Short mmCIF file of N, CA, C and O in Angstrom, two decimals:
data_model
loop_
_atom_site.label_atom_id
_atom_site.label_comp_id
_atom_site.label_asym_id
_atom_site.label_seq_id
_atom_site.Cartn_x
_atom_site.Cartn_y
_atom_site.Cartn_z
N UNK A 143 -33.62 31.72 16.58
CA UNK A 143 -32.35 31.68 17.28
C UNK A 143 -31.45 30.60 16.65
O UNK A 143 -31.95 29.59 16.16
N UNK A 144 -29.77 30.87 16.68
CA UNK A 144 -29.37 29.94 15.76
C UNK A 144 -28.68 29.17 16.62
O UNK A 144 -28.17 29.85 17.51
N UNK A 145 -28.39 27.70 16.74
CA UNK A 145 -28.29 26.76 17.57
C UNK A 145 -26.39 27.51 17.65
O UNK A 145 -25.82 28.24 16.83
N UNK A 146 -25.96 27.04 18.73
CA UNK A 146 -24.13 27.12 19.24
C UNK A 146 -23.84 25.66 19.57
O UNK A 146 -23.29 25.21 20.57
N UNK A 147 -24.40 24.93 18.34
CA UNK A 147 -23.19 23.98 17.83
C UNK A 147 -24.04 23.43 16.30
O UNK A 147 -24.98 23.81 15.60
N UNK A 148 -23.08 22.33 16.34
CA UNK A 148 -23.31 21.59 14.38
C UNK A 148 -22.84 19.68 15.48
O UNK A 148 -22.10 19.30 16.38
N UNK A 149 -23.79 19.19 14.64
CA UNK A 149 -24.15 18.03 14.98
C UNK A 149 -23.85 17.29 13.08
O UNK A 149 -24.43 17.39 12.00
N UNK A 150 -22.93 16.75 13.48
CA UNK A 150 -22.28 15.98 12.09
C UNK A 150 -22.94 14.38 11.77
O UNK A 150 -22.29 13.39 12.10
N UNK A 151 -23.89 14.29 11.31
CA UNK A 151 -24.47 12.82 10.97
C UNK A 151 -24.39 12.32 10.06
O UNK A 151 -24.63 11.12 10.00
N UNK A 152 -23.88 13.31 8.51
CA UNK A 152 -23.05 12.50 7.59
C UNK A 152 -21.94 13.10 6.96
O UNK A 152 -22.09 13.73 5.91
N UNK A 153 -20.50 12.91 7.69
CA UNK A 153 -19.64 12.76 7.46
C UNK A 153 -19.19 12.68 5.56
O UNK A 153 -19.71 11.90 4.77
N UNK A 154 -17.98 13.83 5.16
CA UNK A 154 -18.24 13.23 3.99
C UNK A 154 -17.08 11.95 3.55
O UNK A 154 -15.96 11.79 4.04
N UNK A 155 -17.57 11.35 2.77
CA UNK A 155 -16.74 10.17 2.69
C UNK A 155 -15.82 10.43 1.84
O UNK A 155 -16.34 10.84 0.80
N UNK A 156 -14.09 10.37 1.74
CA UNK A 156 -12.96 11.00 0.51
C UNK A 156 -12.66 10.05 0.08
O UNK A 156 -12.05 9.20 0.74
N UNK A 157 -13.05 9.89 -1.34
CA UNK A 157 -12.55 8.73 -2.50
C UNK A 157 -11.35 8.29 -2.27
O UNK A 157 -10.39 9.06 -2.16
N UNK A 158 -11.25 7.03 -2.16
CA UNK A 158 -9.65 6.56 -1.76
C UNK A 158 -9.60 4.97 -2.82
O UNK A 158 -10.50 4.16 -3.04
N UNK A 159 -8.27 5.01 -3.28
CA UNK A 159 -7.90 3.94 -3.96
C UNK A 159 -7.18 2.79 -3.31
O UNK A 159 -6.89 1.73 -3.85
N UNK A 160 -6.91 3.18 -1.96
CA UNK A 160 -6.04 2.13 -1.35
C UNK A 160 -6.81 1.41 -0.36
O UNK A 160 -6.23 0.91 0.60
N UNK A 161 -7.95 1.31 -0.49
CA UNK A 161 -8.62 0.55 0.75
C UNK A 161 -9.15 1.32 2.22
O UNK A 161 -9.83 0.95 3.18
N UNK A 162 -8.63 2.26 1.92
CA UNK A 162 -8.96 3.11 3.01
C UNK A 162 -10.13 3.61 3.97
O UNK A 162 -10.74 4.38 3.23
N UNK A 163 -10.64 3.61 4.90
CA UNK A 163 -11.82 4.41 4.58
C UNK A 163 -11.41 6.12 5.58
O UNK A 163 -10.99 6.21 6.73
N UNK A 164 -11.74 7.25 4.59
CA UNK A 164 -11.78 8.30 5.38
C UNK A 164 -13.00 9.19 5.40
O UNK A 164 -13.55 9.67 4.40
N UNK A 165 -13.38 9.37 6.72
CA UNK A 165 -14.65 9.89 6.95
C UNK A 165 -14.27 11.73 7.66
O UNK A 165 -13.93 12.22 8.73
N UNK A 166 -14.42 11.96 6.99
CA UNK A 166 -14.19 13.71 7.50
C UNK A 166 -15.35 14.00 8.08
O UNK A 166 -16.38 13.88 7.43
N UNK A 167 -15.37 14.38 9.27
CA UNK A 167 -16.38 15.11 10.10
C UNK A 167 -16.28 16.22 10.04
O UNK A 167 -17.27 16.69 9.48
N UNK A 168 -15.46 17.07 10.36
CA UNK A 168 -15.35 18.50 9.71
C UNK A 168 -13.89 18.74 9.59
O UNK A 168 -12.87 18.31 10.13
N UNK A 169 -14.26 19.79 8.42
CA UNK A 169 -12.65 19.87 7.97
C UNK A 169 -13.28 20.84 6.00
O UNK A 169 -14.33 21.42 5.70
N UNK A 170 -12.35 20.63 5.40
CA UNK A 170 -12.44 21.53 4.19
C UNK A 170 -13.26 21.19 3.24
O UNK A 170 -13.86 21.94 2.46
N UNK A 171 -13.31 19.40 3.36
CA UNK A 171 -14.16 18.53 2.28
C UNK A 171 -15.87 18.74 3.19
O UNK A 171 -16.86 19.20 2.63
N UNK A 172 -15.85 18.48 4.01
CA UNK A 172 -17.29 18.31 4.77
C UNK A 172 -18.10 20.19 4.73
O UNK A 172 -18.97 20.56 3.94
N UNK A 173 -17.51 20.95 5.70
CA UNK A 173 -17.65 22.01 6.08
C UNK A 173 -17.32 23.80 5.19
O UNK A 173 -17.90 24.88 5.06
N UNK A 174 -16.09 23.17 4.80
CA UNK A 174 -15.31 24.46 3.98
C UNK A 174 -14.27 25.09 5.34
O UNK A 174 -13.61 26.13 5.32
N UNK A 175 -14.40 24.00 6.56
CA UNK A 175 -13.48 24.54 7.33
C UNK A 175 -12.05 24.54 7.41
O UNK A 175 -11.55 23.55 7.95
N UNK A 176 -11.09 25.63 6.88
CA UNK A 176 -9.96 25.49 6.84
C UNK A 176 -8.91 24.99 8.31
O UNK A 176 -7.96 24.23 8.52
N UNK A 177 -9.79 25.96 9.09
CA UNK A 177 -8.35 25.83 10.46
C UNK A 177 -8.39 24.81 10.83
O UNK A 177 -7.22 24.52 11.10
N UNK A 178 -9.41 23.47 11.15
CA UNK A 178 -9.30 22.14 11.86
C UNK A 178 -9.87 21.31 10.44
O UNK A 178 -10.53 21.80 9.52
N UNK A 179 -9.29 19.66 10.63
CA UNK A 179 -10.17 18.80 10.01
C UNK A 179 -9.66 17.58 11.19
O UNK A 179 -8.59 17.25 11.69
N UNK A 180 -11.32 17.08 11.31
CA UNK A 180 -11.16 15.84 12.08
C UNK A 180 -12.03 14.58 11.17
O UNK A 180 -13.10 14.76 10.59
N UNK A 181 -11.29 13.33 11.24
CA UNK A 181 -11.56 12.29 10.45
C UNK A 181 -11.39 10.90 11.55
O UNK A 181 -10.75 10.57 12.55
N UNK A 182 -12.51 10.31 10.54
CA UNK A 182 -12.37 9.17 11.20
C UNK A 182 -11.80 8.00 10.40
O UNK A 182 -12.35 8.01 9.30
N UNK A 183 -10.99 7.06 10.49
CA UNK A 183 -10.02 6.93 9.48
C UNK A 183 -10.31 4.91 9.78
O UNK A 183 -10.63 4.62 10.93
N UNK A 184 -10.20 3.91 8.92
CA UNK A 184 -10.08 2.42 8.61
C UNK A 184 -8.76 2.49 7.90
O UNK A 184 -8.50 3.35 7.05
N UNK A 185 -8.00 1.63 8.25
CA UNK A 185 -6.67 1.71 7.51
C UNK A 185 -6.71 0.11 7.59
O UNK A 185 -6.72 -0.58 8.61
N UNK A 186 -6.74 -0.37 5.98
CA UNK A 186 -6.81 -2.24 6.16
C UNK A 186 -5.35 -2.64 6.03
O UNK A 186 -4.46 -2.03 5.44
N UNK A 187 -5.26 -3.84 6.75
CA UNK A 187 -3.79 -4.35 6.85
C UNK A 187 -3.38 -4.27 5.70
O UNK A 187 -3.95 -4.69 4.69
N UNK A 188 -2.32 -3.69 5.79
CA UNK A 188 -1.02 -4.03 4.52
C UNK A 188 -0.43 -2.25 4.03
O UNK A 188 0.64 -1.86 3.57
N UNK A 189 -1.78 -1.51 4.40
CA UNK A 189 -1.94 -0.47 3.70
C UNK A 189 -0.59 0.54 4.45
O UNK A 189 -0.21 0.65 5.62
N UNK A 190 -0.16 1.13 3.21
CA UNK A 190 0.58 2.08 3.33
C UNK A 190 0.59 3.47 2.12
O UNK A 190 0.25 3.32 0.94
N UNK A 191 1.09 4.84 2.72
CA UNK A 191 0.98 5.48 2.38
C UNK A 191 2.45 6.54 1.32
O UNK A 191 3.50 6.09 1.78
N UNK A 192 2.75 7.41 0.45
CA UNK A 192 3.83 8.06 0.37
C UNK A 192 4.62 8.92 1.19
O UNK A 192 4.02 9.72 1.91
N UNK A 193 5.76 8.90 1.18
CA UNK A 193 6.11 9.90 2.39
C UNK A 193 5.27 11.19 2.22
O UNK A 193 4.50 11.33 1.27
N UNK A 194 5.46 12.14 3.23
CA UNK A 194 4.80 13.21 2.46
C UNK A 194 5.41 14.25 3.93
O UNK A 194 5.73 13.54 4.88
N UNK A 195 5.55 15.43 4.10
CA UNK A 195 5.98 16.46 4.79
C UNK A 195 5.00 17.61 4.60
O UNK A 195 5.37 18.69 4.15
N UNK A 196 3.71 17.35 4.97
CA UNK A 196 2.77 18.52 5.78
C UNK A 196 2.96 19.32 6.61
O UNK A 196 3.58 19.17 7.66
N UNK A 197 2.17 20.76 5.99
CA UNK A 197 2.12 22.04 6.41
C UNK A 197 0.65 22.31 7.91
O UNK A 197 -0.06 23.23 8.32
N UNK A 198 0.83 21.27 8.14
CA UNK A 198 -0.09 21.19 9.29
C UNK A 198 0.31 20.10 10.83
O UNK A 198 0.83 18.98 10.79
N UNK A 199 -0.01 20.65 11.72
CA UNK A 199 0.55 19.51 12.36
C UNK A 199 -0.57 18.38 12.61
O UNK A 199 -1.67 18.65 12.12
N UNK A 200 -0.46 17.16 13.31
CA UNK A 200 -1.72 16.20 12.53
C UNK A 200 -1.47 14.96 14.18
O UNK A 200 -0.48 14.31 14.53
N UNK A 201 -2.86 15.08 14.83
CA UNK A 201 -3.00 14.49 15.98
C UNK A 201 -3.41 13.19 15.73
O UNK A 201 -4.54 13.17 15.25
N UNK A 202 -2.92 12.15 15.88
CA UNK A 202 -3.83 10.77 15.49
C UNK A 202 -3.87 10.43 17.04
O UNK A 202 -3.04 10.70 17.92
N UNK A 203 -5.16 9.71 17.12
CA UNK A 203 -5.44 8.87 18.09
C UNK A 203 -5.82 6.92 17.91
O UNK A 203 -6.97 6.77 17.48
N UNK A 204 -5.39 6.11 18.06
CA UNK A 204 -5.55 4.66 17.77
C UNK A 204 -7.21 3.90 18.34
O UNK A 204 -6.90 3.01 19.13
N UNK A 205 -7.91 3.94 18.28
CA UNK A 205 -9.07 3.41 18.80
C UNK A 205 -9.10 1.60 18.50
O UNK A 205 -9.61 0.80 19.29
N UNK A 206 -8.43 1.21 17.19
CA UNK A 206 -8.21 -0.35 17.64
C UNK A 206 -7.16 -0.76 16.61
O UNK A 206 -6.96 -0.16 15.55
N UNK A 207 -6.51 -1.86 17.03
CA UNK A 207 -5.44 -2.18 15.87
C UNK A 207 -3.92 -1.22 16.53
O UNK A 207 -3.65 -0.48 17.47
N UNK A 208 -3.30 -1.78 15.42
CA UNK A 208 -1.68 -0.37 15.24
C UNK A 208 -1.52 0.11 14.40
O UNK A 208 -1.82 -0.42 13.33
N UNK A 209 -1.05 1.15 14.45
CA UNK A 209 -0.60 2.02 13.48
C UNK A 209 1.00 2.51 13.13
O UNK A 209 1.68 2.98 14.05
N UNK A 210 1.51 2.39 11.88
CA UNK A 210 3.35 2.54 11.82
C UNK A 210 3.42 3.97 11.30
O UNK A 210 2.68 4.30 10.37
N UNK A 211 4.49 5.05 11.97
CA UNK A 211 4.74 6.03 11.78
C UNK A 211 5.73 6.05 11.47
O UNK A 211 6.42 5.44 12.28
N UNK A 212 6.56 6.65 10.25
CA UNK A 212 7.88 7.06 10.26
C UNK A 212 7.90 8.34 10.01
O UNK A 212 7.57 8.91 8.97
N UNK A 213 8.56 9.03 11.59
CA UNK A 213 8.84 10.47 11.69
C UNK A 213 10.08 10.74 11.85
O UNK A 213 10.83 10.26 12.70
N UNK A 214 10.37 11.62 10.91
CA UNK A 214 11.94 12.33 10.83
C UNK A 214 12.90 10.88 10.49
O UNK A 214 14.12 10.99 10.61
N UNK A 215 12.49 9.93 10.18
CA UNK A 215 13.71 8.89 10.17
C UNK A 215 13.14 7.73 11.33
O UNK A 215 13.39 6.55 11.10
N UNK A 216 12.52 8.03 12.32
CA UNK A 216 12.53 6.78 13.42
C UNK A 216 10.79 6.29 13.31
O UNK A 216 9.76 6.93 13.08
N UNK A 217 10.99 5.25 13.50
CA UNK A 217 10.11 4.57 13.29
C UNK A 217 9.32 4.06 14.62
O UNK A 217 9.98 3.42 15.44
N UNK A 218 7.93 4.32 14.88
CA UNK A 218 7.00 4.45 16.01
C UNK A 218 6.30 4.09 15.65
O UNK A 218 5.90 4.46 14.55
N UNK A 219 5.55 2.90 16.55
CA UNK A 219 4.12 2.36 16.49
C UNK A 219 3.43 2.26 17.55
O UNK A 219 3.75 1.83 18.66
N UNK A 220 2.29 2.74 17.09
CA UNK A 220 1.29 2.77 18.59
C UNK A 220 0.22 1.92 18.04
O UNK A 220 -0.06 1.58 16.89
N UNK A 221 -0.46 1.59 19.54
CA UNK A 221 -1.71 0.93 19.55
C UNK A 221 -2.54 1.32 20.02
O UNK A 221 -2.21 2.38 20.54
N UNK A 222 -4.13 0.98 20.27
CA UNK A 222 -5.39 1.30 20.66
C UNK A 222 -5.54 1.90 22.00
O UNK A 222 -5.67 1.23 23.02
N UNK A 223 -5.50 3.32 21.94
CA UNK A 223 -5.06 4.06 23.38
C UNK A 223 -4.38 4.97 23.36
O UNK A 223 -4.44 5.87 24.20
N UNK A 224 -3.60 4.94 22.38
CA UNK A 224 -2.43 6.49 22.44
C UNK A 224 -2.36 6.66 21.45
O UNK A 224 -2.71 5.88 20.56
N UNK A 225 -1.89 7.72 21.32
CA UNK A 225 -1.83 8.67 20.72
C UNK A 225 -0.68 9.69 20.25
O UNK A 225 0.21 10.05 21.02
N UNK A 226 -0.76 10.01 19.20
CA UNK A 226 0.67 11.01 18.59
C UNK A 226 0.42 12.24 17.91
O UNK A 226 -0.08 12.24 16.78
N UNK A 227 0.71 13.24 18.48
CA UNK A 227 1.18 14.78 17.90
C UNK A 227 2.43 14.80 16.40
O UNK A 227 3.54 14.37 16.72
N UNK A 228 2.34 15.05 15.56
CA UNK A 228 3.52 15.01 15.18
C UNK A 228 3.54 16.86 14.25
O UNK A 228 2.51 17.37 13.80
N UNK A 229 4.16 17.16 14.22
CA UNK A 229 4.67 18.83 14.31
C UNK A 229 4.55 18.75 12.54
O UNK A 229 4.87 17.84 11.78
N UNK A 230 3.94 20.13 12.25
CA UNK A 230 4.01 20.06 11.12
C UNK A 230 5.31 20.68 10.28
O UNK A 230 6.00 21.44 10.96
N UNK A 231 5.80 20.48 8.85
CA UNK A 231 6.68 20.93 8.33
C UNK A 231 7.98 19.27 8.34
O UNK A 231 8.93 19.22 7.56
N UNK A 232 7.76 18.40 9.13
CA UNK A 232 8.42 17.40 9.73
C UNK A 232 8.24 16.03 8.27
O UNK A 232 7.16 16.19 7.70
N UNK A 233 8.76 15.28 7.89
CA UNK A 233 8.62 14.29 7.35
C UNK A 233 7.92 13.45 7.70
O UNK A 233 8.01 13.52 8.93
N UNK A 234 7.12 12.53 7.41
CA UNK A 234 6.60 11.35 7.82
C UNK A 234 5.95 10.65 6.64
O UNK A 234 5.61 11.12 5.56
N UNK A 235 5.84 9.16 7.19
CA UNK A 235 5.36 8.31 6.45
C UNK A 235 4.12 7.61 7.74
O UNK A 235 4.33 7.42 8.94
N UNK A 236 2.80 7.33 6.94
CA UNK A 236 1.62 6.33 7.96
C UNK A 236 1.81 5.45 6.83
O UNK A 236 1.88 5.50 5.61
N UNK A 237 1.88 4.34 8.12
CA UNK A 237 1.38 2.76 6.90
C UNK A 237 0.68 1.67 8.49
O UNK A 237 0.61 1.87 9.71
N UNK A 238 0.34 0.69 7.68
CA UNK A 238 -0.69 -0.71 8.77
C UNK A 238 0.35 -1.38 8.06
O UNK A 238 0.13 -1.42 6.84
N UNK A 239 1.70 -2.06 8.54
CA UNK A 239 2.00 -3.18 7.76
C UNK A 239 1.46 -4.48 8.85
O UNK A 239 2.13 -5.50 8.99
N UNK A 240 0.65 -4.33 9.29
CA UNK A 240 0.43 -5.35 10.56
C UNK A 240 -1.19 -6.16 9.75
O UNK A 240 -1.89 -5.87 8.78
N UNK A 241 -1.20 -7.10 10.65
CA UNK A 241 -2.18 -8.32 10.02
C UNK A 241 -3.57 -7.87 10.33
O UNK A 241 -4.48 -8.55 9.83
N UNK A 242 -3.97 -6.64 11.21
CA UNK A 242 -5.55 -6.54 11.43
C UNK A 242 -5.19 -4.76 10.78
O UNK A 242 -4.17 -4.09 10.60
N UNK A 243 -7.22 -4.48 10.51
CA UNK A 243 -6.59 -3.32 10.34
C UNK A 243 -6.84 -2.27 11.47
O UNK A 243 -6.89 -2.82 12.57
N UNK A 244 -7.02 -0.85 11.51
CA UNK A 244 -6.41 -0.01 12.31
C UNK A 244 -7.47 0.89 12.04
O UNK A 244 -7.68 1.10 10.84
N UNK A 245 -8.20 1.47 12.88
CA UNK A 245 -9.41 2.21 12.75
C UNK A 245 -8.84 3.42 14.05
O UNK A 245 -8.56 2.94 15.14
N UNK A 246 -8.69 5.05 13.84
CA UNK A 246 -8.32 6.03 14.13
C UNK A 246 -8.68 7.03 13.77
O UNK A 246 -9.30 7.10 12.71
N UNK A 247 -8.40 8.22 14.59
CA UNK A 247 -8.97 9.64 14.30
C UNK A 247 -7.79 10.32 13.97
O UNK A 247 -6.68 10.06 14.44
N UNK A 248 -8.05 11.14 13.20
CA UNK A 248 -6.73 11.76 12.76
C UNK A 248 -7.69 13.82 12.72
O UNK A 248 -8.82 14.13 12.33
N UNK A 249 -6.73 14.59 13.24
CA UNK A 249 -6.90 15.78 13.53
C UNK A 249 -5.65 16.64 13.18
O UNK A 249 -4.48 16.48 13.52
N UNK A 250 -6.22 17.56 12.43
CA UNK A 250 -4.98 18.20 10.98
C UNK A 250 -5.30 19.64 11.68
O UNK A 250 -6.52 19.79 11.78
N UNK A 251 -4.59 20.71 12.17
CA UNK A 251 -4.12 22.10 12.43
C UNK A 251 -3.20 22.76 11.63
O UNK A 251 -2.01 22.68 11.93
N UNK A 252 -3.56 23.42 10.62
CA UNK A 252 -4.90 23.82 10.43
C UNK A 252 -5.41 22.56 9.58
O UNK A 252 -4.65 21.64 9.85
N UNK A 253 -6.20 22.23 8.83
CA UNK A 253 -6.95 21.37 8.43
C UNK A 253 -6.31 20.72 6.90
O UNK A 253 -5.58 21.36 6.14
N UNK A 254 -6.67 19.58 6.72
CA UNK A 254 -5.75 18.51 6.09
C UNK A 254 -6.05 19.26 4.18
O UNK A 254 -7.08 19.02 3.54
N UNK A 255 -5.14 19.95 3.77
CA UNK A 255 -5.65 19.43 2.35
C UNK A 255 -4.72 19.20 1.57
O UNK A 255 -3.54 19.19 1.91
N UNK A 256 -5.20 18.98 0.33
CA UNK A 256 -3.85 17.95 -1.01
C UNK A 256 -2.62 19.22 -0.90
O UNK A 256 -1.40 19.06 -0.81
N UNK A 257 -3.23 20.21 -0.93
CA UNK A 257 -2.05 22.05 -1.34
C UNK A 257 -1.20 21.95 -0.52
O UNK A 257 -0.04 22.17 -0.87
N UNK A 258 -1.58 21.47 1.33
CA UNK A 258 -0.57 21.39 2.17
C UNK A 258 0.15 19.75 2.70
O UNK A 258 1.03 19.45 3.51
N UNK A 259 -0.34 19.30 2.19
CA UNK A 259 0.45 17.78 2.31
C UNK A 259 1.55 17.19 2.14
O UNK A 259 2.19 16.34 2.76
N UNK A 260 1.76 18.06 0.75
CA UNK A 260 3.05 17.89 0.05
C UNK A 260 3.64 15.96 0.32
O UNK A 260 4.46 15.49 1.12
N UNK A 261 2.83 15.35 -0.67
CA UNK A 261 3.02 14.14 -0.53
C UNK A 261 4.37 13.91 -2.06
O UNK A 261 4.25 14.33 -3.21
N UNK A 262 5.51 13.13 -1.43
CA UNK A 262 6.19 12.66 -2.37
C UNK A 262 5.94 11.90 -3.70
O UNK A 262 6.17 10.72 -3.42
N UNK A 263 5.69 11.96 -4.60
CA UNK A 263 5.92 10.51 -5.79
C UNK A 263 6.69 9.36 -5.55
O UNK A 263 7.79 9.22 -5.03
N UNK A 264 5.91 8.60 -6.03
CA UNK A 264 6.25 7.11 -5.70
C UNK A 264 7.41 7.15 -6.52
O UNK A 264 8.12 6.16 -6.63
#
Protein backbone atom coordinates (compact mmCIF):
# COMPACT_ATOMS: atom_id res chain seq x y z
CA UNK A 1 0.00 0.00 0.00
CA UNK A 2 1.43 3.37 -0.89
CA UNK A 3 1.64 5.84 2.02
CA UNK A 4 -0.91 9.47 1.32
CA UNK A 5 1.78 11.64 2.19
CA UNK A 6 5.86 12.44 1.63
CA UNK A 7 7.72 13.30 4.73
CA UNK A 8 10.66 15.76 3.58
CA UNK A 9 13.94 15.16 5.80
CA UNK A 10 16.36 16.42 3.33
CA UNK A 11 15.44 19.35 1.82
CA UNK A 12 17.46 20.24 -1.24
CA UNK A 13 19.88 22.89 -0.56
CA UNK A 14 20.10 25.80 -3.90
CA UNK A 15 23.64 27.04 -4.45
CA UNK A 16 23.62 30.63 -3.58
CA UNK A 17 26.40 33.27 -3.86
CA UNK A 18 24.99 35.85 -1.65
CA UNK A 19 24.97 34.34 1.70
CA UNK A 20 21.82 33.00 1.55
CA UNK A 21 20.57 29.93 2.73
CA UNK A 22 17.66 28.27 0.60
CA UNK A 23 16.24 25.07 1.59
CA UNK A 24 13.45 23.80 -0.80
CA UNK A 25 11.20 21.34 0.72
CA UNK A 26 9.24 20.74 -2.19
CA UNK A 27 9.08 22.47 -5.23
CA UNK A 28 10.95 21.75 -8.84
CA UNK A 29 14.61 21.45 -7.41
CA UNK A 30 13.63 18.86 -4.51
CA UNK A 31 10.54 16.96 -6.04
CA UNK A 32 10.11 17.86 -9.90
CA UNK A 33 7.02 19.61 -8.48
CA UNK A 34 5.95 22.32 -10.72
CA UNK A 35 2.56 23.77 -9.23
CA UNK A 36 3.90 24.62 -5.50
CA UNK A 37 7.52 25.25 -4.11
CA UNK A 38 7.93 25.77 -0.42
CA UNK A 39 11.36 26.92 1.07
CA UNK A 40 12.83 27.61 3.96
CA UNK A 41 14.87 30.63 3.50
CA UNK A 42 18.21 32.55 6.01
CA UNK A 43 18.61 35.87 4.53
CA UNK A 44 22.00 37.44 6.39
CA UNK A 45 21.94 41.11 7.14
CA UNK A 46 22.84 43.34 4.42
CA UNK A 47 21.61 40.90 1.82
CA UNK A 48 19.75 42.00 -1.05
CA UNK A 49 18.37 40.80 -4.10
CA UNK A 50 17.67 42.12 -8.18
CA UNK A 51 14.45 43.43 -8.96
CA UNK A 52 12.78 40.79 -10.67
CA UNK A 53 8.78 40.51 -11.80
CA UNK A 54 7.62 36.76 -11.38
CA UNK A 55 5.23 34.64 -13.11
CA UNK A 56 4.09 33.17 -9.89
CA UNK A 57 2.56 34.63 -7.02
CA UNK A 58 4.96 34.07 -3.85
CA UNK A 59 3.65 33.84 -0.01
CA UNK A 60 6.42 34.73 2.48
CA UNK A 61 5.96 34.25 6.03
CA UNK A 62 8.72 36.02 8.70
CA UNK A 63 9.56 33.47 11.49
CA UNK A 64 12.44 35.85 12.98
CA UNK A 65 14.18 39.07 12.06
CA UNK A 66 12.63 41.60 9.06
CA UNK A 67 12.30 41.42 5.93
CA UNK A 68 12.26 44.65 3.05
CA UNK A 69 9.88 44.34 0.16
CA UNK A 70 9.63 46.63 -2.66
CA UNK A 71 6.29 46.03 -4.40
CA UNK A 72 5.06 47.93 -7.34
CA UNK A 73 7.14 51.02 -6.09
CA UNK A 74 6.19 51.05 -2.15
CA UNK A 75 8.21 49.86 0.14
CA UNK A 76 6.99 47.25 3.11
CA UNK A 77 8.59 45.63 5.89
CA UNK A 78 7.46 43.01 7.99
CA UNK A 79 8.57 41.19 10.95
CA UNK A 80 8.44 37.78 12.76
CA UNK A 81 4.64 36.97 12.52
CA UNK A 82 3.26 38.20 9.31
CA UNK A 83 3.14 37.69 6.52
CA UNK A 84 2.76 38.79 2.66
CA UNK A 85 0.94 37.54 -0.51
CA UNK A 86 2.30 39.41 -3.27
CA UNK A 87 0.42 38.71 -6.82
CA UNK A 88 2.30 37.42 -9.46
CA UNK A 89 3.25 39.29 -12.81
CA UNK A 90 3.82 42.48 -10.17
CA UNK A 91 7.43 43.94 -9.67
CA UNK A 92 9.30 43.46 -6.64
CA UNK A 93 12.47 43.65 -5.02
CA UNK A 94 13.43 41.24 -1.34
CA UNK A 95 16.41 42.58 0.48
CA UNK A 96 17.54 42.35 4.78
CA UNK A 97 19.08 45.81 4.81
CA UNK A 98 18.62 45.49 8.64
CA UNK A 99 21.45 44.45 11.26
CA UNK A 100 20.18 40.72 12.19
CA UNK A 101 19.38 38.30 9.71
CA UNK A 102 15.87 37.08 8.67
CA UNK A 103 14.99 33.43 8.56
CA UNK A 104 11.40 32.77 6.47
CA UNK A 105 9.31 30.59 4.38
CA UNK A 106 8.67 31.58 1.14
CA UNK A 107 5.76 29.67 -1.02
CA UNK A 108 5.80 30.20 -4.99
CA UNK A 109 2.18 29.30 -7.01
CA UNK A 110 2.89 27.74 -9.16
CA UNK A 111 6.39 26.91 -8.04
CA UNK A 112 9.57 29.15 -8.05
CA UNK A 113 11.86 28.67 -11.09
CA UNK A 114 14.85 30.79 -12.91
CA UNK A 115 12.24 30.56 -16.55
CA UNK A 116 9.55 32.33 -14.40
CA UNK A 117 11.32 34.86 -12.25
CA UNK A 118 12.32 37.04 -14.73
CA UNK A 119 14.97 38.65 -12.56
CA UNK A 120 16.46 42.06 -13.90
CA UNK A 121 20.41 42.62 -14.54
CA UNK A 122 22.26 44.43 -12.31
Amino acid sequence: MTKKYTIQKSPFVVPTTDGKLIEEHFGNATNKNSQISIAHMIAPAGWSEPFQTPKFEEYTYIIRGKKQFIVDGETVVLEAGQSIKIEKNVRVQYSNPFKEECEYLAICLPAFSMDLVNREEL
